[in-house]
Amino acid sequence: MNDALALPVGTTLDRFIMKKQEDFPFATGELSQLLRDIALAAKIVSREISRADQDTVGKFGKQNIQGEDQQKLDVIANIRFIRALRNGGEVCTIVSEEEENLIHTGNSHAKYIVAMDPLDGSSNIDVNIPTGTIFGIYRRLSDGGQEGTLEDCLQKGTQQVAAGYILYGASTMLVYTTGCGVNGFTYEPSLGEFFLSHPDMKIPDRGKQYSCNEANVSDFPLGIQNYLAFCKEQKYSSRYIGSLVADFHRNLLKGGIYFYPGSSKNKTGKLRLLYECNPLAFIAEQAGGQATDGIDRILDKEPSELHERCPLVIGSSEMIDKVRKYMTL
Ligand code: AHM
Ligand code: MG
């Protein structure tokens, strides 16, 4: 079913969410509220990013659980999203790239779990290059009335009830799916609203662009090296921003492939399964594309820890098939 049928471009996000809720007679409105909470945090983070003054730009002076330097905006975005989800009341527990442990909101009766990277590609903040927020939403497995459990958070990507990203670029966009297609909304800051701008997004089956950090090519698996050689023979264009959301978004609109494979040094690559790979994999599939680790489907992976990493090959379906062929030769 296509989420956007009958809703014209220009529909506000709030109205869109409300109309979609009406399609499900037994919906309680909790997921709708949760999506609105995410949109609210997105507006605030968008404002902080575009302000980019000395309070928001630069290193925070600490490292996150991955041992990476936190930027001030990483910390600000983390706080803003957690606050919005806590105040909204629909989320019991959050997994964040910026926090080692589970974050319990105190909403022990809430049914939802959110896994998020509050600000991805944050090494690009200081140079005014697009960054993004990525989120995946799960229904808790444990009974309400208590904190969410680790098991609630370690669900397969197929269990996501919604997922999305916010792109902080030349304009701010929110793209999400609830499993009924993918829709994109563009933020109009003067009105404080997201408006439907990209209904029923579909990724072309093939494209002529590839996105990867080519400096690492000698460490890539042989199958990926050979695929890269194929891309060059075909005269595809290399397009790599180093912000996953921005690279993914471009490929979603134009067709293309993004890959961050494992390497001889880091077998599982760099990206995190729960809050980077799974949400984008859900969107890619809903848009008619694919997401794999080179061979196997991302959404079928059984997570074993919160911050686990996973190779990612994502984008246009025929291109992903081609990679799988090279990987299994
Ligand atoms: P981050 O979560 O620390 O920002 O890292 C994820 C980012 C992705 O957005 C991007 O595609 C990738 O790391 C870039 O990594 P590299 O600099 O190794 O190419
Ligand atoms: Mg990240």
mmCIF file of C-alpha atoms and ligand atoms in Angstrom:
data_model
loop_
_atom_site.group_PDB
_atom_site.id
_atom_site.type_symbol
_atom_site.label_atom_id
_atom_site.label_comp_id
_atom_site.label_asym_id
_atom_site.label_seq_id
_atom_site.Cartn_x
_atom_site.Cartn_y
_atom_site.Cartn_z
ATOM 1 C CA MET A 1 0.000 0.000 0.000
ATOM 2 C CA ASN A 2 1.264 3.438 -0.811
ATOM 3 C CA ASP A 3 1.224 5.794 2.158
ATOM 4 C CA ALA A 4 1.054 8.931 0.066
ATOM 5 C CA LEU A 5 -1.888 8.137 -2.221
ATOM 6 C CA ALA A 6 -4.506 10.876 -2.024
ATOM 7 C CA LEU A 7 -2.266 13.177 -0.015
ATOM 8 C CA PRO A 8 -0.895 15.976 -2.158
ATOM 9 C CA VAL A 9 2.558 17.510 -2.125
ATOM 10 C CA GLY A 10 2.458 20.338 0.395
ATOM 11 C CA THR A 11 0.563 18.356 3.036
ATOM 12 C CA THR A 12 2.077 19.094 6.431
ATOM 13 C CA LEU A 13 3.813 16.276 8.259
ATOM 14 C CA ASP A 14 1.341 16.547 11.139
ATOM 15 C CA ARG A 15 -1.630 16.173 8.836
ATOM 16 C CA PHE A 16 0.039 13.356 6.927
ATOM 17 C CA ILE A 17 0.676 11.439 10.150
ATOM 18 C CA MET A 18 -2.891 12.067 11.313
ATOM 19 C CA LYS A 19 -4.416 10.912 8.006
ATOM 20 C CA LYS A 20 -2.281 7.769 8.012
ATOM 21 C CA GLN A 21 -3.405 6.948 11.505
ATOM 22 C CA GLU A 22 -7.012 7.045 10.302
ATOM 23 C CA ASP A 23 -6.179 4.172 7.894
ATOM 24 C CA PHE A 24 -5.692 1.917 10.922
ATOM 25 C CA PRO A 25 -8.938 1.857 12.905
ATOM 26 C CA PHE A 26 -7.306 0.317 15.983
ATOM 27 C CA ALA A 27 -4.305 2.650 16.025
ATOM 28 C CA THR A 28 -3.967 4.366 19.376
ATOM 29 C CA GLY A 29 -1.997 7.346 18.136
ATOM 30 C CA GLU A 30 1.133 6.507 20.109
ATOM 31 C CA LEU A 31 3.356 5.938 17.076
ATOM 32 C CA SER A 32 1.951 9.098 15.504
ATOM 33 C CA GLN A 33 2.907 11.045 18.613
ATOM 34 C CA LEU A 34 6.366 9.485 18.599
ATOM 35 C CA LEU A 35 6.935 10.558 14.994
ATOM 36 C CA ARG A 36 5.863 14.086 15.924
ATOM 37 C CA ASP A 37 8.334 14.070 18.818
ATOM 38 C CA ILE A 38 11.118 13.112 16.432
ATOM 39 C CA ALA A 39 10.073 15.904 14.068
ATOM 40 C CA LEU A 40 10.187 18.388 16.940
ATOM 41 C CA ALA A 41 13.720 17.366 17.918
ATOM 42 C CA ALA A 42 14.709 17.539 14.238
ATOM 43 C CA LYS A 43 13.564 21.159 14.051
ATOM 44 C CA ILE A 44 15.589 22.068 17.119
ATOM 45 C CA VAL A 45 18.725 20.285 15.914
ATOM 46 C CA SER A 46 18.312 21.859 12.479
ATOM 47 C CA ARG A 47 18.277 25.277 14.142
ATOM 48 C CA GLU A 48 21.419 24.486 16.160
ATOM 49 C CA ILE A 49 23.258 23.212 13.080
ATOM 50 C CA SER A 50 22.428 26.222 10.955
ATOM 51 C CA ARG A 51 23.417 28.573 13.768
ATOM 52 C CA ALA A 52 26.930 27.005 13.923
ATOM 53 C CA ASP A 53 28.439 29.422 16.432
ATOM 54 C CA GLN A 54 31.156 28.825 19.022
ATOM 55 C CA ASP A 55 28.683 27.165 21.387
ATOM 56 C CA THR A 56 27.797 24.502 18.858
ATOM 57 C CA VAL A 57 30.823 23.969 16.603
ATOM 58 C CA GLY A 58 34.012 22.163 17.561
ATOM 59 C CA LYS A 59 35.119 19.286 19.725
ATOM 60 C CA PHE A 60 33.275 18.556 22.960
ATOM 61 C CA GLY A 61 36.445 17.229 24.611
ATOM 62 C CA LYS A 62 35.307 13.661 25.279
ATOM 63 C CA GLN A 63 35.090 10.421 23.313
ATOM 64 C CA ASN A 64 32.016 8.285 22.748
ATOM 65 C CA ILE A 65 31.758 4.527 23.287
ATOM 66 C CA GLN A 66 33.340 3.951 19.863
ATOM 67 C CA GLY A 67 36.443 5.877 20.953
ATOM 68 C CA GLU A 68 35.620 8.703 18.544
ATOM 69 C CA ASP A 69 35.957 12.379 19.496
ATOM 70 C CA GLN A 70 32.527 13.793 20.258
ATOM 71 C CA GLN A 71 31.660 17.105 18.648
ATOM 72 C CA LYS A 72 29.594 19.612 20.599
ATOM 73 C CA LEU A 73 26.738 19.076 18.176
ATOM 74 C CA ASP A 74 26.849 15.297 18.710
ATOM 75 C CA VAL A 75 26.163 15.972 22.355
ATOM 76 C CA ILE A 76 23.545 18.655 21.690
ATOM 77 C CA ALA A 77 21.676 16.445 19.206
ATOM 78 C CA ASN A 78 21.778 13.513 21.617
ATOM 79 C CA ILE A 79 20.328 15.639 24.426
ATOM 80 C CA ARG A 80 17.638 17.168 22.196
ATOM 81 C CA PHE A 81 16.400 13.847 20.845
ATOM 82 C CA ILE A 82 16.425 12.171 24.248
ATOM 83 C CA ARG A 83 14.554 15.100 25.769
ATOM 84 C CA ALA A 84 11.906 15.088 23.033
ATOM 85 C CA LEU A 85 11.392 11.326 23.341
ATOM 86 C CA ARG A 86 11.265 11.470 27.118
ATOM 87 C CA ASN A 87 8.797 14.368 27.182
ATOM 88 C CA GLY A 88 6.675 12.844 24.419
ATOM 89 C CA GLY A 89 6.001 9.847 26.637
ATOM 90 C CA GLU A 90 5.806 7.113 23.961
ATOM 91 C CA VAL A 91 9.293 5.617 24.337
ATOM 92 C CA CYS A 92 10.461 3.533 27.276
ATOM 93 C CA THR A 93 14.075 2.982 26.251
ATOM 94 C CA ILE A 94 16.549 4.482 23.793
ATOM 95 C CA VAL A 95 19.763 3.183 22.231
ATOM 96 C CA SER A 96 22.023 6.024 21.118
ATOM 97 C CA GLU A 97 25.364 6.020 19.353
ATOM 98 C CA GLU A 98 26.504 8.564 21.904
ATOM 99 C CA GLU A 99 25.724 6.500 25.016
ATOM 100 C CA GLU A 100 27.310 3.232 26.078
ATOM 101 C CA ASN A 101 24.264 1.917 27.928
ATOM 102 C CA LEU A 102 20.519 1.917 27.432
ATOM 103 C CA ILE A 103 18.761 5.173 28.234
ATOM 104 C CA HIS A 104 15.563 4.662 30.204
ATOM 105 C CA THR A 105 13.166 7.542 29.827
ATOM 106 C CA GLY A 106 11.074 6.848 32.918
ATOM 107 C CA ASN A 107 8.043 6.179 30.675
ATOM 108 C CA SER A 108 7.842 2.599 31.828
ATOM 109 C CA HIS A 109 4.389 1.996 30.330
ATOM 110 C CA ALA A 110 5.410 3.215 26.884
ATOM 111 C CA LYS A 111 5.474 0.581 24.133
ATOM 112 C CA TYR A 112 8.283 1.773 21.913
ATOM 113 C CA ILE A 113 12.056 1.472 21.719
ATOM 114 C CA VAL A 114 14.100 3.903 19.609
ATOM 115 C CA ALA A 115 17.593 3.168 18.278
ATOM 116 C CA MET A 116 19.231 6.333 16.960
ATOM 117 C CA ASP A 117 22.358 8.004 15.761
ATOM 118 C CA PRO A 118 21.481 11.564 16.799
ATOM 119 C CA LEU A 119 24.022 13.176 14.466
ATOM 120 C CA ASP A 120 25.743 11.025 11.907
ATOM 121 C CA GLY A 121 28.681 12.240 9.855
ATOM 122 C CA SER A 122 29.525 14.721 12.562
ATOM 123 C CA SER A 123 33.116 15.065 11.372
ATOM 124 C CA ASN A 124 31.516 17.148 8.612
ATOM 125 C CA ILE A 125 29.918 19.707 10.942
ATOM 126 C CA ASP A 126 32.870 22.052 11.182
ATOM 127 C CA VAL A 127 33.060 22.397 7.417
ATOM 128 C CA ASN A 128 29.378 23.080 6.731
ATOM 129 C CA ILE A 129 28.733 19.759 4.982
ATOM 130 C CA PRO A 130 25.432 17.855 5.370
ATOM 131 C CA THR A 131 24.930 15.607 8.378
ATOM 132 C CA GLY A 132 21.968 13.491 9.474
ATOM 133 C CA THR A 133 19.971 11.803 12.209
ATOM 134 C CA ILE A 134 19.040 8.136 11.762
ATOM 135 C CA PHE A 135 16.340 6.344 13.766
ATOM 136 C CA GLY A 136 14.652 2.962 13.960
ATOM 137 C CA ILE A 137 11.541 2.279 16.060
ATOM 138 C CA TYR A 138 10.623 -1.093 17.588
ATOM 139 C CA ARG A 139 7.732 -2.304 19.685
ATOM 140 C CA ARG A 140 8.966 -3.572 23.050
ATOM 141 C CA LEU A 141 8.752 -7.320 23.725
ATOM 142 C CA SER A 142 8.724 -7.110 27.506
ATOM 143 C CA ASP A 143 5.641 -6.198 29.517
ATOM 144 C CA GLY A 144 4.961 -2.550 30.230
ATOM 145 C CA GLY A 145 5.371 -1.096 33.685
ATOM 146 C CA GLN A 146 9.126 -1.599 33.770
ATOM 147 C CA GLU A 147 12.185 -0.351 31.921
ATOM 148 C CA GLY A 148 12.840 -1.710 28.429
ATOM 149 C CA THR A 149 15.272 -4.629 28.370
ATOM 150 C CA LEU A 150 18.350 -5.440 26.331
ATOM 151 C CA GLU A 151 16.286 -8.066 24.521
ATOM 152 C CA ASP A 152 13.766 -5.359 23.563
ATOM 153 C CA CYS A 153 16.588 -3.446 21.914
ATOM 154 C CA LEU A 154 18.344 -6.347 20.184
ATOM 155 C CA GLN A 155 15.567 -7.120 17.713
ATOM 156 C CA LYS A 156 16.144 -7.887 14.058
ATOM 157 C CA GLY A 157 15.682 -5.049 11.583
ATOM 158 C CA THR A 158 12.603 -6.803 10.193
ATOM 159 C CA GLN A 159 10.888 -5.981 13.496
ATOM 160 C CA GLN A 160 11.097 -2.213 12.957
ATOM 161 C CA VAL A 161 7.668 -0.572 12.923
ATOM 162 C CA ALA A 162 9.076 2.642 11.496
ATOM 163 C CA ALA A 163 12.434 4.086 10.537
ATOM 164 C CA GLY A 164 13.743 7.262 9.051
ATOM 165 C CA TYR A 165 16.387 9.881 8.768
ATOM 166 C CA ILE A 166 16.705 13.615 8.910
ATOM 167 C CA LEU A 167 19.084 15.219 6.465
ATOM 168 C CA TYR A 168 20.509 18.575 7.545
ATOM 169 C CA GLY A 169 21.593 19.851 4.139
ATOM 170 C CA ALA A 170 20.872 22.874 1.987
ATOM 171 C CA SER A 171 17.395 22.268 3.357
ATOM 172 C CA THR A 172 16.383 19.965 6.192
ATOM 173 C CA MET A 173 14.428 16.885 5.160
ATOM 174 C CA LEU A 174 12.715 14.146 7.106
ATOM 175 C CA VAL A 175 12.294 10.856 5.255
ATOM 176 C CA TYR A 176 10.495 7.966 6.909
ATOM 177 C CA THR A 177 8.634 4.733 6.438
ATOM 178 C CA THR A 178 6.161 2.797 8.532
ATOM 179 C CA GLY A 179 6.365 -0.138 6.135
ATOM 180 C CA CYS A 180 3.924 1.338 3.604
ATOM 181 C CA GLY A 181 6.345 3.095 1.265
ATOM 182 C CA VAL A 182 8.732 5.970 1.863
ATOM 183 C CA ASN A 183 7.830 9.637 2.038
ATOM 184 C CA GLY A 184 10.020 12.716 2.272
ATOM 185 C CA PHE A 185 9.182 16.046 3.905
ATOM 186 C CA THR A 186 11.064 19.304 3.524
ATOM 187 C CA TYR A 187 11.316 21.734 6.421
ATOM 188 C CA GLU A 188 10.210 25.319 5.911
ATOM 189 C CA PRO A 189 11.910 27.163 8.783
ATOM 190 C CA SER A 190 9.904 30.372 8.407
ATOM 191 C CA LEU A 191 6.700 28.378 9.050
ATOM 192 C CA GLY A 192 8.199 25.821 11.422
ATOM 193 C CA GLU A 193 6.645 22.957 9.451
ATOM 194 C CA PHE A 194 7.711 19.930 7.453
ATOM 195 C CA PHE A 195 5.775 19.659 4.166
ATOM 196 C CA LEU A 196 5.387 16.566 1.984
ATOM 197 C CA SER A 197 7.781 17.157 -0.909
ATOM 198 C CA HIS A 198 8.777 13.645 -2.015
ATOM 199 C CA PRO A 199 5.733 11.314 -1.942
ATOM 200 C CA ASP A 200 6.214 7.572 -2.413
ATOM 201 C CA MET A 201 9.966 7.656 -3.005
ATOM 202 C CA LYS A 202 11.353 4.904 -5.216
ATOM 203 C CA ILE A 203 15.025 4.254 -5.805
ATOM 204 C CA PRO A 204 15.873 3.563 -9.475
ATOM 205 C CA ASP A 205 16.790 -0.105 -10.075
ATOM 206 C CA ARG A 206 20.220 0.922 -11.273
ATOM 207 C CA GLY A 207 22.335 4.027 -11.197
ATOM 208 C CA LYS A 208 25.696 5.291 -12.345
ATOM 209 C CA GLN A 209 27.116 6.474 -9.054
ATOM 210 C CA TYR A 210 29.044 4.658 -6.354
ATOM 211 C CA SER A 211 29.905 5.948 -2.900
ATOM 212 C CA CYS A 212 32.684 4.518 -0.757
ATOM 213 C CA ASN A 213 35.912 5.580 0.883
ATOM 214 C CA GLU A 214 38.216 4.525 -1.932
ATOM 215 C CA ALA A 215 41.329 5.196 0.132
ATOM 216 C CA ASN A 216 40.557 1.877 1.838
ATOM 217 C CA VAL A 217 40.286 -0.132 -1.371
ATOM 218 C CA SER A 218 43.343 -2.313 -0.757
ATOM 219 C CA ASP A 219 41.720 -3.491 2.511
ATOM 220 C CA PHE A 220 38.319 -4.269 0.935
ATOM 221 C CA PRO A 221 37.267 -7.894 0.320
ATOM 222 C CA LEU A 222 38.296 -9.094 -3.147
ATOM 223 C CA GLY A 223 34.677 -9.201 -4.348
ATOM 224 C CA ILE A 224 34.229 -5.521 -3.508
ATOM 225 C CA GLN A 225 37.557 -4.624 -5.116
ATOM 226 C CA ASN A 226 36.418 -6.370 -8.281
ATOM 227 C CA TYR A 227 33.042 -4.624 -8.170
ATOM 228 C CA LEU A 228 34.834 -1.299 -7.854
ATOM 229 C CA ALA A 229 36.942 -2.153 -10.914
ATOM 230 C CA PHE A 230 33.682 -2.947 -12.737
ATOM 231 C CA CYS A 231 32.236 0.470 -11.750
ATOM 232 C CA LYS A 232 35.303 2.141 -13.233
ATOM 233 C CA GLU A 233 35.112 0.117 -16.438
ATOM 234 C CA GLN A 234 31.488 1.230 -16.726
ATOM 235 C CA LYS A 235 32.619 4.839 -16.184
ATOM 236 C CA TYR A 236 30.312 5.277 -13.196
ATOM 237 C CA SER A 237 30.857 8.441 -11.169
ATOM 238 C CA SER A 238 32.410 8.355 -7.721
ATOM 239 C CA ARG A 239 30.398 10.440 -5.226
ATOM 240 C CA TYR A 240 31.344 10.270 -1.555
ATOM 241 C CA ILE A 241 30.449 12.900 1.009
ATOM 242 C CA GLY A 242 31.396 10.839 4.068
ATOM 243 C CA SER A 243 27.984 11.526 5.612
ATOM 244 C CA LEU A 244 25.990 8.332 5.294
ATOM 245 C CA VAL A 245 22.589 10.053 5.281
ATOM 246 C CA ALA A 246 23.627 12.480 2.559
ATOM 247 C CA ASP A 247 25.228 9.796 0.399
ATOM 248 C CA PHE A 248 22.237 7.497 0.889
ATOM 249 C CA HIS A 249 19.735 10.258 0.145
ATOM 250 C CA ARG A 250 21.450 11.202 -3.104
ATOM 251 C CA ASN A 251 21.516 7.586 -4.224
ATOM 252 C CA LEU A 252 17.870 7.132 -3.229
ATOM 253 C CA LEU A 253 16.850 9.976 -5.515
ATOM 254 C CA LYS A 254 19.208 9.345 -8.410
ATOM 255 C CA GLY A 255 20.085 5.664 -8.210
ATOM 256 C CA GLY A 256 23.431 4.401 -7.010
ATOM 257 C CA ILE A 257 25.193 2.337 -4.422
ATOM 258 C CA TYR A 258 26.881 3.092 -1.102
ATOM 259 C CA PHE A 259 29.221 0.606 0.505
ATOM 260 C CA TYR A 260 31.228 0.502 3.683
ATOM 261 C CA PRO A 261 32.543 -3.060 3.649
ATOM 262 C CA GLY A 262 34.553 -4.942 6.201
ATOM 263 C CA SER A 263 38.293 -4.712 5.788
ATOM 264 C CA SER A 264 41.306 -6.796 6.719
ATOM 265 C CA LYS A 265 41.633 -4.600 9.853
ATOM 266 C CA ASN A 266 37.938 -4.276 10.748
ATOM 267 C CA LYS A 267 36.070 -7.324 9.541
ATOM 268 C CA THR A 268 32.693 -5.825 10.399
ATOM 269 C CA GLY A 269 33.410 -2.404 8.902
ATOM 270 C CA LYS A 270 32.551 0.817 10.661
ATOM 271 C CA LEU A 271 28.805 1.347 10.634
ATOM 272 C CA ARG A 272 26.532 0.255 13.449
ATOM 273 C CA LEU A 273 23.806 -2.310 12.815
ATOM 274 C CA LEU A 274 21.094 -1.043 15.167
ATOM 275 C CA TYR A 275 20.986 2.653 14.447
ATOM 276 C CA GLU A 276 22.728 3.138 11.093
ATOM 277 C CA CYS A 277 22.320 0.013 8.944
ATOM 278 C CA ASN A 278 18.885 -1.268 10.010
ATOM 279 C CA PRO A 279 16.870 1.965 9.629
ATOM 280 C CA LEU A 280 18.394 2.768 6.239
ATOM 281 C CA ALA A 281 17.952 -0.856 5.139
ATOM 282 C CA PHE A 282 14.231 -0.632 5.967
ATOM 283 C CA ILE A 283 13.925 2.555 3.935
ATOM 284 C CA ALA A 284 15.962 1.148 1.030
ATOM 285 C CA GLU A 285 13.733 -1.924 0.797
ATOM 286 C CA GLN A 286 10.545 0.102 1.115
ATOM 287 C CA ALA A 287 11.782 2.250 -1.774
ATOM 288 C CA GLY A 288 12.441 -0.841 -3.918
ATOM 289 C CA GLY A 289 16.171 -1.105 -3.236
ATOM 290 C CA GLN A 290 18.247 -3.516 -1.183
ATOM 291 C CA ALA A 291 20.646 -3.500 1.732
ATOM 292 C CA THR A 292 23.120 -6.314 2.431
ATOM 293 C CA ASP A 293 26.458 -6.945 4.084
ATOM 294 C CA GLY A 294 27.708 -7.749 0.590
ATOM 295 C CA ILE A 295 25.838 -11.054 0.486
ATOM 296 C CA ASP A 296 23.144 -11.367 3.153
ATOM 297 C CA ARG A 297 20.186 -9.137 3.898
ATOM 298 C CA ILE A 298 20.822 -6.590 6.668
ATOM 299 C CA LEU A 299 17.286 -6.761 8.094
ATOM 300 C CA ASP A 300 17.635 -10.497 8.828
ATOM 301 C CA LYS A 301 20.665 -10.073 11.070
ATOM 302 C CA GLU A 302 20.262 -11.070 14.693
ATOM 303 C CA PRO A 303 21.961 -8.354 16.756
ATOM 304 C CA SER A 304 24.058 -9.509 19.676
ATOM 305 C CA GLU A 305 25.182 -6.194 21.142
ATOM 306 C CA LEU A 306 24.034 -2.579 21.164
ATOM 307 C CA HIS A 307 26.904 -1.003 19.295
ATOM 308 C CA GLU A 308 27.766 -3.874 16.984
ATOM 309 C CA ARG A 309 29.170 -3.027 13.597
ATOM 310 C CA CYS A 310 28.189 -4.456 10.261
ATOM 311 C CA PRO A 311 29.412 -4.139 6.656
ATOM 312 C CA LEU A 312 26.849 -2.231 4.577
ATOM 313 C CA VAL A 313 26.127 -2.359 0.847
ATOM 314 C CA ILE A 314 22.960 -0.388 0.101
ATOM 315 C CA GLY A 315 21.134 1.202 -2.781
ATOM 316 C CA SER A 316 19.772 0.333 -6.212
ATOM 317 C CA SER A 317 18.606 -3.261 -6.428
ATOM 318 C CA GLU A 318 20.459 -4.361 -9.556
ATOM 319 C CA MET A 319 23.707 -2.872 -8.264
ATOM 320 C CA ILE A 320 23.374 -4.747 -4.971
ATOM 321 C CA ASP A 321 22.740 -7.969 -6.911
ATOM 322 C CA LYS A 322 25.911 -7.338 -8.871
ATOM 323 C CA VAL A 323 27.962 -6.928 -5.691
ATOM 324 C CA ARG A 324 26.537 -10.194 -4.341
ATOM 325 C CA LYS A 325 27.624 -11.899 -7.561
ATOM 326 C CA TYR A 326 31.183 -10.604 -7.220
ATOM 327 C CA MET A 327 31.259 -11.542 -3.538
ATOM 328 C CA THR A 328 30.184 -15.124 -4.180
ATOM 329 C CA LEU A 329 32.255 -15.869 -7.318
HETATM 330 P P1 AHM B 1 29.980 8.557 12.635
HETATM 331 O O1 AHM B 1 28.795 7.822 13.157
HETATM 332 O O2 AHM B 1 31.121 8.584 13.612
HETATM 333 O O3 AHM B 1 29.651 9.920 12.087
HETATM 334 O O4 AHM B 1 30.551 7.658 11.436
HETATM 335 C C1 AHM B 1 29.707 7.288 10.399
HETATM 336 C C2 AHM B 1 30.145 7.981 9.148
HETATM 337 C C3 AHM B 1 29.184 7.846 8.010
HETATM 338 O O5 AHM B 1 28.265 8.892 7.992
HETATM 339 C C4 AHM B 1 30.093 7.919 6.814
HETATM 340 O O6 AHM B 1 29.545 7.320 5.681
HETATM 341 C C5 AHM B 1 31.319 7.218 7.294
HETATM 342 O O7 AHM B 1 31.322 7.353 8.705
HETATM 343 C C6 AHM B 1 32.565 7.829 6.784
HETATM 344 O O8 AHM B 1 33.646 7.112 7.261
HETATM 345 P P2 AHM B 1 35.102 7.287 6.614
HETATM 346 O O9 AHM B 1 35.595 8.613 7.064
HETATM 347 O O10 AHM B 1 35.893 6.157 7.163
HETATM 348 O O11 AHM B 1 34.945 7.206 5.121
HETATM 349 MG MG MG B 2 27.051 7.521 13.042
#
